[in-house]
C-alpha cells in the first residue's frame, strides 16, 4: 500500500498511513514526506515501534541535526544520545526528577507557544517528537497553524507586522516565567538573532507569522509597543480555530515544520513519567535570509 495522508484539522496536520518507520527510506520517499509537510505543516506517525537509533536515522533524511539550547546551556543530560533533546521529567537513571528541580522548571519553558530554535541562525526546520511513556492525564502537545493565522489577520495587524523584524534570544522565554539564567549561561548564550515577523515559506510560498516565546522585542519600536504587538499576534495565531491538539499514545512520533507552525506542551502531573524524545534538523536555507541591519534600528 502506498503511503497516504489523512487530514486531522480543517487547516493543517495529517496522519501518515501505511508507513513503518523501522524501514529505511530513499530520497523519493523523503520527498513525498517533504511535499506533505509543505502542505500540512505537521505529520503524525501513529504508534511506531522505533528506538532512539531508528528515530535518529529517520531524522537524518531531512538535514543536519540541531541541538538547540544545548548549544548555549551546559547540561548533564546523558540519558539520551547527543543529537537527541530530552523533553522528559526523568534523570539519567530514568527516575522522575523532583518537580522543583532546576531542570524541570526549565522544561516549563516548553509550555509557552514557540518555534524551536528561533533564537539561533540557522533556526530549526523540522522537529520530531516521540512519546515513549505518557502520563495518565494531560501532557498533550498543541500546534498552531501560523499560515492560516496570517491569512486571517485583521488588516490593522497585518499592516503593523509588515516589514518588521523581531529579535529572538535563547534565554528570553524562560525569563518571562521568572527564571534567571546563571552568569555563566548568559556569557555562554548565543547572540540574539532577528527574523521578519512575516516570512514566506519556501516550500508552499505561503506567508507565515514567525513569532513565539523567544521573541523579545520588535526592532524599531519602543519595547512595550513591540511586546504588545508580539502578544496581539500570538493571541490571534493561537485562537482555537488554528490549533490542533495531539493526545499522545506511546510510540507516536509527530513531525512539525517550525517554519509553519508554533507549538507548546500542556499541563500534566509532574510526578508521573512523561518520557518524550526530540530530534531536530537545521533550516540551513534560513542562514541566507535577509537580516534587518543596524540602520533600521536607528529609524
Ligand atoms: C519540543 C516541545 C512540547 C511538549 O519538543 O520542542 O516544545 O509537549 N515539546 O513536550
Ligand atoms: Mn519546542
mmCIF file of C-alpha atoms and ligand atoms in Angstrom:
data_model
loop_
_atom_site.group_PDB
_atom_site.id
_atom_site.type_symbol
_atom_site.label_atom_id
_atom_site.label_comp_id
_atom_site.label_asym_id
_atom_site.label_seq_id
_atom_site.Cartn_x
_atom_site.Cartn_y
_atom_site.Cartn_z
ATOM 1 C CA UNK A 1 0.000 0.000 0.000
ATOM 2 C CA UNK A 2 1.410 3.426 -0.849
ATOM 3 C CA UNK A 3 1.834 5.964 1.935
ATOM 4 C CA UNK A 4 -1.244 8.137 2.395
ATOM 5 C CA UNK A 5 -2.167 11.163 4.491
ATOM 6 C CA UNK A 6 -5.396 11.662 6.391
ATOM 7 C CA UNK A 7 -6.127 15.288 7.309
ATOM 8 C CA UNK A 8 -6.779 15.859 11.021
ATOM 9 C CA UNK A 9 -7.872 19.506 11.028
ATOM 10 C CA UNK A 10 -9.513 21.957 8.640
ATOM 11 C CA UNK A 11 -6.285 23.942 8.145
ATOM 12 C CA UNK A 12 -3.342 21.586 8.748
ATOM 13 C CA UNK A 13 -1.989 18.362 10.306
ATOM 14 C CA UNK A 14 -2.305 14.917 8.770
ATOM 15 C CA UNK A 15 -1.883 11.369 9.958
ATOM 16 C CA UNK A 16 0.511 9.196 7.967
ATOM 17 C CA UNK A 17 -0.972 5.851 6.933
ATOM 18 C CA UNK A 18 0.746 2.699 5.717
ATOM 19 C CA UNK A 19 4.253 3.597 6.732
ATOM 20 C CA UNK A 20 6.555 1.718 9.099
ATOM 21 C CA UNK A 21 9.410 3.875 10.352
ATOM 22 C CA UNK A 22 11.578 0.835 11.071
ATOM 23 C CA UNK A 23 12.315 0.632 7.334
ATOM 24 C CA UNK A 24 14.988 2.913 5.882
ATOM 25 C CA UNK A 25 13.603 5.327 3.283
ATOM 26 C CA UNK A 26 15.062 6.512 -0.015
ATOM 27 C CA UNK A 27 15.189 10.045 -1.426
ATOM 28 C CA UNK A 28 11.882 9.585 -3.276
ATOM 29 C CA UNK A 29 10.015 8.731 -0.073
ATOM 30 C CA UNK A 30 11.718 11.587 1.792
ATOM 31 C CA UNK A 31 10.444 13.834 -0.990
ATOM 32 C CA UNK A 32 6.876 12.509 -0.563
ATOM 33 C CA UNK A 33 7.104 13.495 3.109
ATOM 34 C CA UNK A 34 8.577 16.919 2.371
ATOM 35 C CA UNK A 35 5.753 17.677 -0.050
ATOM 36 C CA UNK A 36 3.211 16.584 2.561
ATOM 37 C CA UNK A 37 4.936 18.698 5.238
ATOM 38 C CA UNK A 38 4.796 21.762 2.964
ATOM 39 C CA UNK A 39 1.062 21.219 2.759
ATOM 40 C CA UNK A 40 0.120 20.034 6.249
ATOM 41 C CA UNK A 41 2.813 21.565 8.491
ATOM 42 C CA UNK A 42 2.517 18.583 10.870
ATOM 43 C CA UNK A 43 2.630 14.851 10.250
ATOM 44 C CA UNK A 44 1.507 12.392 12.900
ATOM 45 C CA UNK A 45 3.095 8.941 12.658
ATOM 46 C CA UNK A 46 0.898 6.913 14.979
ATOM 47 C CA UNK A 47 2.175 4.075 17.170
ATOM 48 C CA UNK A 48 5.526 3.475 15.506
ATOM 49 C CA UNK A 49 7.847 0.917 17.009
ATOM 50 C CA UNK A 50 11.113 2.772 16.794
ATOM 51 C CA UNK A 51 14.009 3.148 19.181
ATOM 52 C CA UNK A 52 16.370 6.117 19.509
ATOM 53 C CA UNK A 53 18.679 4.848 16.750
ATOM 54 C CA UNK A 54 15.802 4.496 14.268
ATOM 55 C CA UNK A 55 14.454 7.936 15.134
ATOM 56 C CA UNK A 56 17.915 9.405 14.533
ATOM 57 C CA UNK A 57 18.243 7.538 11.232
ATOM 58 C CA UNK A 58 14.815 8.738 10.057
ATOM 59 C CA UNK A 59 15.692 12.311 11.044
ATOM 60 C CA UNK A 60 18.950 12.250 9.096
ATOM 61 C CA UNK A 61 16.954 12.034 5.838
ATOM 62 C CA UNK A 62 15.875 15.632 6.294
ATOM 63 C CA UNK A 63 19.042 17.538 7.147
ATOM 64 C CA UNK A 64 21.816 18.060 9.686
ATOM 65 C CA UNK A 65 20.906 17.833 13.371
ATOM 66 C CA UNK A 66 20.019 20.814 15.542
ATOM 67 C CA UNK A 67 20.748 20.549 19.265
ATOM 68 C CA UNK A 68 19.049 23.861 20.148
ATOM 69 C CA UNK A 69 19.609 25.053 23.710
ATOM 70 C CA UNK A 70 22.368 22.514 24.209
ATOM 71 C CA UNK A 71 24.432 24.936 22.081
ATOM 72 C CA UNK A 72 24.110 27.503 24.829
ATOM 73 C CA UNK A 73 23.460 25.716 28.085
ATOM 74 C CA UNK A 74 25.689 23.033 29.538
ATOM 75 C CA UNK A 75 23.599 20.169 30.751
ATOM 76 C CA UNK A 76 24.120 16.883 32.434
ATOM 77 C CA UNK A 77 21.669 15.221 30.071
ATOM 78 C CA UNK A 78 23.326 11.924 29.437
ATOM 79 C CA UNK A 79 20.192 9.819 29.268
ATOM 80 C CA UNK A 80 19.901 10.171 25.509
ATOM 81 C CA UNK A 81 22.260 10.306 22.517
ATOM 82 C CA UNK A 82 23.975 13.663 21.902
ATOM 83 C CA UNK A 83 21.724 14.581 18.961
ATOM 84 C CA UNK A 84 18.511 13.996 20.906
ATOM 85 C CA UNK A 85 16.781 16.536 23.083
ATOM 86 C CA UNK A 86 15.257 15.231 26.271
ATOM 87 C CA UNK A 87 11.796 16.688 26.977
ATOM 88 C CA UNK A 88 11.240 14.238 29.826
ATOM 89 C CA UNK A 89 10.961 14.758 33.550
ATOM 90 C CA UNK A 90 13.477 11.944 34.128
ATOM 91 C CA UNK A 91 17.027 11.794 35.430
ATOM 92 C CA UNK A 92 19.795 9.777 33.809
ATOM 93 C CA UNK A 93 18.635 6.662 35.639
ATOM 94 C CA UNK A 94 15.060 7.014 34.445
ATOM 95 C CA UNK A 95 13.607 8.254 37.742
ATOM 96 C CA UNK A 96 11.160 11.159 37.915
ATOM 97 C CA UNK A 97 13.004 14.359 38.844
ATOM 98 C CA UNK A 98 11.661 16.438 41.720
ATOM 99 C CA UNK A 99 9.211 18.995 40.234
ATOM 100 C CA UNK A 100 11.157 21.809 41.964
ATOM 101 C CA UNK A 101 14.440 20.805 40.387
ATOM 102 C CA UNK A 102 16.018 23.338 38.050
ATOM 103 C CA UNK A 103 15.796 21.025 35.065
ATOM 104 C CA UNK A 104 12.050 20.501 35.449
ATOM 105 C CA UNK A 105 11.484 24.223 35.993
ATOM 106 C CA UNK A 106 13.468 24.899 32.843
ATOM 107 C CA UNK A 107 11.233 22.468 30.983
ATOM 108 C CA UNK A 108 8.256 24.702 31.804
ATOM 109 C CA UNK A 109 9.534 26.989 29.036
ATOM 110 C CA UNK A 110 8.086 24.496 26.541
ATOM 111 C CA UNK A 111 4.584 25.322 27.869
ATOM 112 C CA UNK A 112 4.826 28.688 26.101
ATOM 113 C CA UNK A 113 3.954 28.904 22.422
ATOM 114 C CA UNK A 114 7.175 28.823 20.420
ATOM 115 C CA UNK A 115 9.000 27.764 17.299
ATOM 116 C CA UNK A 116 12.041 25.605 18.067
ATOM 117 C CA UNK A 117 15.454 27.301 17.936
ATOM 118 C CA UNK A 118 14.079 30.598 16.613
ATOM 119 C CA UNK A 119 16.811 32.153 18.808
ATOM 120 C CA UNK A 120 19.571 30.968 16.521
ATOM 121 C CA UNK A 121 20.579 31.281 12.889
ATOM 122 C CA UNK A 122 20.104 28.799 11.319
ATOM 123 C CA UNK A 123 16.877 28.086 13.185
ATOM 124 C CA UNK A 124 15.175 24.686 13.250
ATOM 125 C CA UNK A 125 13.401 23.233 10.229
ATOM 126 C CA UNK A 126 11.634 20.028 11.293
ATOM 127 C CA UNK A 127 11.263 18.738 14.844
ATOM 128 C CA UNK A 128 10.332 15.119 15.509
ATOM 129 C CA UNK A 129 8.995 14.317 18.961
ATOM 130 C CA UNK A 130 8.428 10.720 20.045
ATOM 131 C CA UNK A 131 6.412 9.584 23.023
ATOM 132 C CA UNK A 132 7.955 6.713 24.962
ATOM 133 C CA UNK A 133 5.885 6.939 28.159
ATOM 134 C CA UNK A 134 2.921 9.260 28.649
ATOM 135 C CA UNK A 135 1.233 10.458 31.844
ATOM 136 C CA UNK A 136 -2.298 9.296 32.665
ATOM 137 C CA UNK A 137 -3.669 12.829 32.357
ATOM 138 C CA UNK A 138 -2.618 15.810 30.234
ATOM 139 C CA UNK A 139 0.747 16.245 28.568
ATOM 140 C CA UNK A 140 -0.731 16.786 25.115
ATOM 141 C CA UNK A 141 1.112 18.991 22.632
ATOM 142 C CA UNK A 142 -0.694 21.822 20.865
ATOM 143 C CA UNK A 143 0.171 23.240 17.462
ATOM 144 C CA UNK A 144 -0.931 26.496 15.841
ATOM 145 C CA UNK A 145 -1.037 27.000 12.075
ATOM 146 C CA UNK A 146 0.835 30.273 11.523
ATOM 147 C CA UNK A 147 -0.008 30.287 7.799
ATOM 148 C CA UNK A 148 -3.776 30.122 8.264
ATOM 149 C CA UNK A 149 -3.362 32.632 11.098
ATOM 150 C CA UNK A 150 -1.509 35.009 8.787
ATOM 151 C CA UNK A 151 -4.202 34.668 6.118
ATOM 152 C CA UNK A 152 -6.867 35.612 8.670
ATOM 153 C CA UNK A 153 -5.024 38.582 10.216
ATOM 154 C CA UNK A 154 -7.151 41.695 10.652
ATOM 155 C CA UNK A 155 -5.896 44.427 8.293
ATOM 156 C CA UNK A 156 -4.635 46.625 11.118
ATOM 157 C CA UNK A 157 -2.388 43.882 12.460
ATOM 158 C CA UNK A 158 -1.241 42.839 9.014
ATOM 159 C CA UNK A 159 -0.094 46.395 8.314
ATOM 160 C CA UNK A 160 1.606 46.709 11.714
ATOM 161 C CA UNK A 161 3.511 43.460 11.235
ATOM 162 C CA UNK A 162 4.561 44.052 7.643
ATOM 163 C CA UNK A 163 8.284 44.583 7.062
ATOM 164 C CA UNK A 164 9.072 44.404 10.740
ATOM 165 C CA UNK A 165 11.675 42.227 12.433
ATOM 166 C CA UNK A 166 11.695 40.697 15.900
ATOM 167 C CA UNK A 167 14.747 39.897 17.954
ATOM 168 C CA UNK A 168 14.846 36.380 19.432
ATOM 169 C CA UNK A 169 17.088 35.392 22.354
ATOM 170 C CA UNK A 170 17.763 31.976 23.840
ATOM 171 C CA UNK A 171 17.040 32.949 27.467
ATOM 172 C CA UNK A 172 14.035 35.183 26.870
ATOM 173 C CA UNK A 173 11.142 32.721 27.060
ATOM 174 C CA UNK A 174 12.156 31.240 30.399
ATOM 175 C CA UNK A 175 12.924 34.653 31.822
ATOM 176 C CA UNK A 176 9.291 35.667 31.216
ATOM 177 C CA UNK A 177 8.427 32.898 33.707
ATOM 178 C CA UNK A 178 10.780 34.408 36.267
ATOM 179 C CA UNK A 179 13.613 32.015 35.504
ATOM 180 C CA UNK A 180 17.007 33.637 35.870
ATOM 181 C CA UNK A 181 19.835 32.326 33.736
ATOM 182 C CA UNK A 182 23.144 31.988 35.588
ATOM 183 C CA UNK A 183 26.020 34.377 34.804
ATOM 184 C CA UNK A 184 27.695 31.530 33.037
ATOM 185 C CA UNK A 185 24.592 30.816 30.947
ATOM 186 C CA UNK A 186 24.364 34.462 29.927
ATOM 187 C CA UNK A 187 28.047 34.504 28.975
ATOM 188 C CA UNK A 188 27.611 31.286 27.002
ATOM 189 C CA UNK A 189 24.455 32.469 25.246
ATOM 190 C CA UNK A 190 24.338 32.761 21.507
ATOM 191 C CA UNK A 191 23.915 36.377 20.378
ATOM 192 C CA UNK A 192 20.276 37.319 19.683
ATOM 193 C CA UNK A 193 19.062 36.944 16.094
ATOM 194 C CA UNK A 194 16.464 38.789 14.071
ATOM 195 C CA UNK A 195 13.737 37.349 11.877
ATOM 196 C CA UNK A 196 10.941 39.033 9.980
ATOM 197 C CA UNK A 197 7.568 38.817 11.738
ATOM 198 C CA UNK A 198 6.194 37.632 8.409
ATOM 199 C CA UNK A 199 8.199 35.123 6.401
ATOM 200 C CA UNK A 200 7.490 33.296 3.171
ATOM 201 C CA UNK A 201 7.602 29.519 3.436
ATOM 202 C CA UNK A 202 9.873 28.315 0.637
ATOM 203 C CA UNK A 203 8.029 25.039 0.030
ATOM 204 C CA UNK A 204 4.494 26.409 -0.133
ATOM 205 C CA UNK A 205 5.023 30.080 -0.998
ATOM 206 C CA UNK A 206 2.624 30.939 1.843
ATOM 207 C CA UNK A 207 3.175 33.826 4.209
ATOM 208 C CA UNK A 208 3.702 32.803 7.814
ATOM 209 C CA UNK A 209 3.730 34.613 11.157
ATOM 210 C CA UNK A 210 7.083 33.855 12.751
ATOM 211 C CA UNK A 211 6.773 34.760 16.415
ATOM 212 C CA UNK A 212 6.667 32.879 19.735
ATOM 213 C CA UNK A 213 8.172 32.960 23.204
ATOM 214 C CA UNK A 214 11.782 33.547 22.154
ATOM 215 C CA UNK A 215 10.910 36.897 20.520
ATOM 216 C CA UNK A 216 11.828 39.625 22.998
ATOM 217 C CA UNK A 217 11.325 42.856 21.083
ATOM 218 C CA UNK A 218 10.405 44.357 17.748
ATOM 219 C CA UNK A 219 13.182 46.281 16.066
ATOM 220 C CA UNK A 220 12.472 49.995 15.674
ATOM 221 C CA UNK A 221 9.553 50.006 18.151
ATOM 222 C CA UNK A 222 9.537 51.052 21.790
ATOM 223 C CA UNK A 223 9.890 47.927 23.952
ATOM 224 C CA UNK A 224 6.317 47.902 25.352
ATOM 225 C CA UNK A 225 4.743 48.704 21.982
ATOM 226 C CA UNK A 226 6.712 45.913 20.326
ATOM 227 C CA UNK A 227 5.875 43.428 23.046
ATOM 228 C CA UNK A 228 2.176 44.249 22.802
ATOM 229 C CA UNK A 229 2.353 43.740 19.051
ATOM 230 C CA UNK A 230 4.014 40.345 19.612
ATOM 231 C CA UNK A 231 1.301 39.432 22.141
ATOM 232 C CA UNK A 232 -1.537 40.508 19.872
ATOM 233 C CA UNK A 233 -0.104 38.478 17.004
ATOM 234 C CA UNK A 234 0.385 35.475 19.272
ATOM 235 C CA UNK A 235 -3.132 35.703 20.662
ATOM 236 C CA UNK A 236 -4.521 35.897 17.171
ATOM 237 C CA UNK A 237 -2.482 32.942 15.900
ATOM 238 C CA UNK A 238 -3.392 30.669 18.793
ATOM 239 C CA UNK A 239 -7.165 31.007 18.658
ATOM 240 C CA UNK A 240 -8.875 27.592 18.778
ATOM 241 C CA UNK A 241 -9.653 27.558 15.054
ATOM 242 C CA UNK A 242 -5.915 27.499 14.237
ATOM 243 C CA UNK A 243 -4.942 24.911 16.872
ATOM 244 C CA UNK A 244 -4.531 21.152 16.652
ATOM 245 C CA UNK A 245 -4.009 19.304 19.934
ATOM 246 C CA UNK A 246 -2.203 15.979 19.832
ATOM 247 C CA UNK A 247 -3.052 13.499 22.581
ATOM 248 C CA UNK A 248 -0.071 11.165 22.728
ATOM 249 C CA UNK A 249 -0.016 7.411 22.795
ATOM 250 C CA UNK A 250 3.249 5.580 23.415
ATOM 251 C CA UNK A 251 5.115 5.148 20.144
ATOM 252 C CA UNK A 252 3.594 8.187 18.417
ATOM 253 C CA UNK A 253 6.044 10.394 16.589
ATOM 254 C CA UNK A 254 4.924 13.840 15.491
ATOM 255 C CA UNK A 255 6.936 15.786 12.948
ATOM 256 C CA UNK A 256 6.328 19.523 12.627
ATOM 257 C CA UNK A 257 7.719 22.253 10.426
ATOM 258 C CA UNK A 258 8.937 25.087 12.681
ATOM 259 C CA UNK A 259 8.706 27.452 9.712
ATOM 260 C CA UNK A 260 4.916 26.931 9.507
ATOM 261 C CA UNK A 261 3.638 26.173 12.992
ATOM 262 C CA UNK A 262 4.180 27.044 16.642
ATOM 263 C CA UNK A 263 3.709 24.544 19.449
ATOM 264 C CA UNK A 264 3.506 24.198 23.222
ATOM 265 C CA UNK A 265 3.266 21.406 25.749
ATOM 266 C CA UNK A 266 0.209 21.058 28.003
ATOM 267 C CA UNK A 267 -0.053 20.628 31.759
ATOM 268 C CA UNK A 268 0.357 17.204 33.325
ATOM 269 C CA UNK A 269 1.093 15.723 36.739
ATOM 270 C CA UNK A 270 4.854 16.223 37.056
ATOM 271 C CA UNK A 271 5.071 13.300 39.473
ATOM 272 C CA UNK A 272 4.168 10.916 36.661
ATOM 273 C CA UNK A 273 6.581 9.818 33.972
ATOM 274 C CA UNK A 274 6.449 11.704 30.687
ATOM 275 C CA UNK A 275 9.259 10.401 28.516
ATOM 276 C CA UNK A 276 9.470 12.379 25.269
ATOM 277 C CA UNK A 277 12.470 12.474 22.937
ATOM 278 C CA UNK A 278 13.066 15.003 20.204
ATOM 279 C CA UNK A 279 15.265 15.089 17.150
ATOM 280 C CA UNK A 280 15.504 18.223 15.057
ATOM 281 C CA UNK A 281 17.058 19.335 11.786
ATOM 282 C CA UNK A 282 18.509 22.718 10.961
ATOM 283 C CA UNK A 283 16.949 25.067 8.432
ATOM 284 C CA UNK A 284 20.153 25.775 6.537
ATOM 285 C CA UNK A 285 18.340 27.916 3.985
ATOM 286 C CA UNK A 286 17.467 30.365 6.758
ATOM 287 C CA UNK A 287 21.124 31.404 7.016
ATOM 288 C CA UNK A 288 20.831 33.451 3.849
ATOM 289 C CA UNK A 289 17.571 35.193 4.740
ATOM 290 C CA UNK A 290 17.990 38.940 4.965
ATOM 291 C CA UNK A 291 18.849 40.365 8.363
ATOM 292 C CA UNK A 292 17.318 43.731 9.106
ATOM 293 C CA UNK A 293 20.627 45.515 9.653
ATOM 294 C CA UNK A 294 21.509 48.158 12.183
ATOM 295 C CA UNK A 295 20.262 51.123 10.151
ATOM 296 C CA UNK A 296 16.648 50.031 10.660
ATOM 297 C CA UNK A 297 17.305 50.094 14.370
ATOM 298 C CA UNK A 298 18.053 53.803 14.221
ATOM 299 C CA UNK A 299 14.936 54.520 12.153
HETATM 300 C C1 LIG B 1 9.512 20.295 21.929
HETATM 301 C C2 LIG B 1 8.431 20.849 22.777
HETATM 302 C C3 LIG B 1 6.436 20.247 23.976
HETATM 303 C C4 LIG B 1 5.956 19.029 24.656
HETATM 304 O O1 LIG B 1 9.639 19.062 21.883
HETATM 305 O O2 LIG B 1 10.205 21.061 21.264
HETATM 306 O O3 LIG B 1 8.309 22.034 22.879
HETATM 307 O O4 LIG B 1 4.744 18.761 24.590
HETATM 308 N N1 LIG B 1 7.644 19.943 23.343
HETATM 309 O O5 LIG B 1 6.795 18.321 25.242
HETATM 310 MN MN1 LIG B 2 9.659 23.029 21.349
#
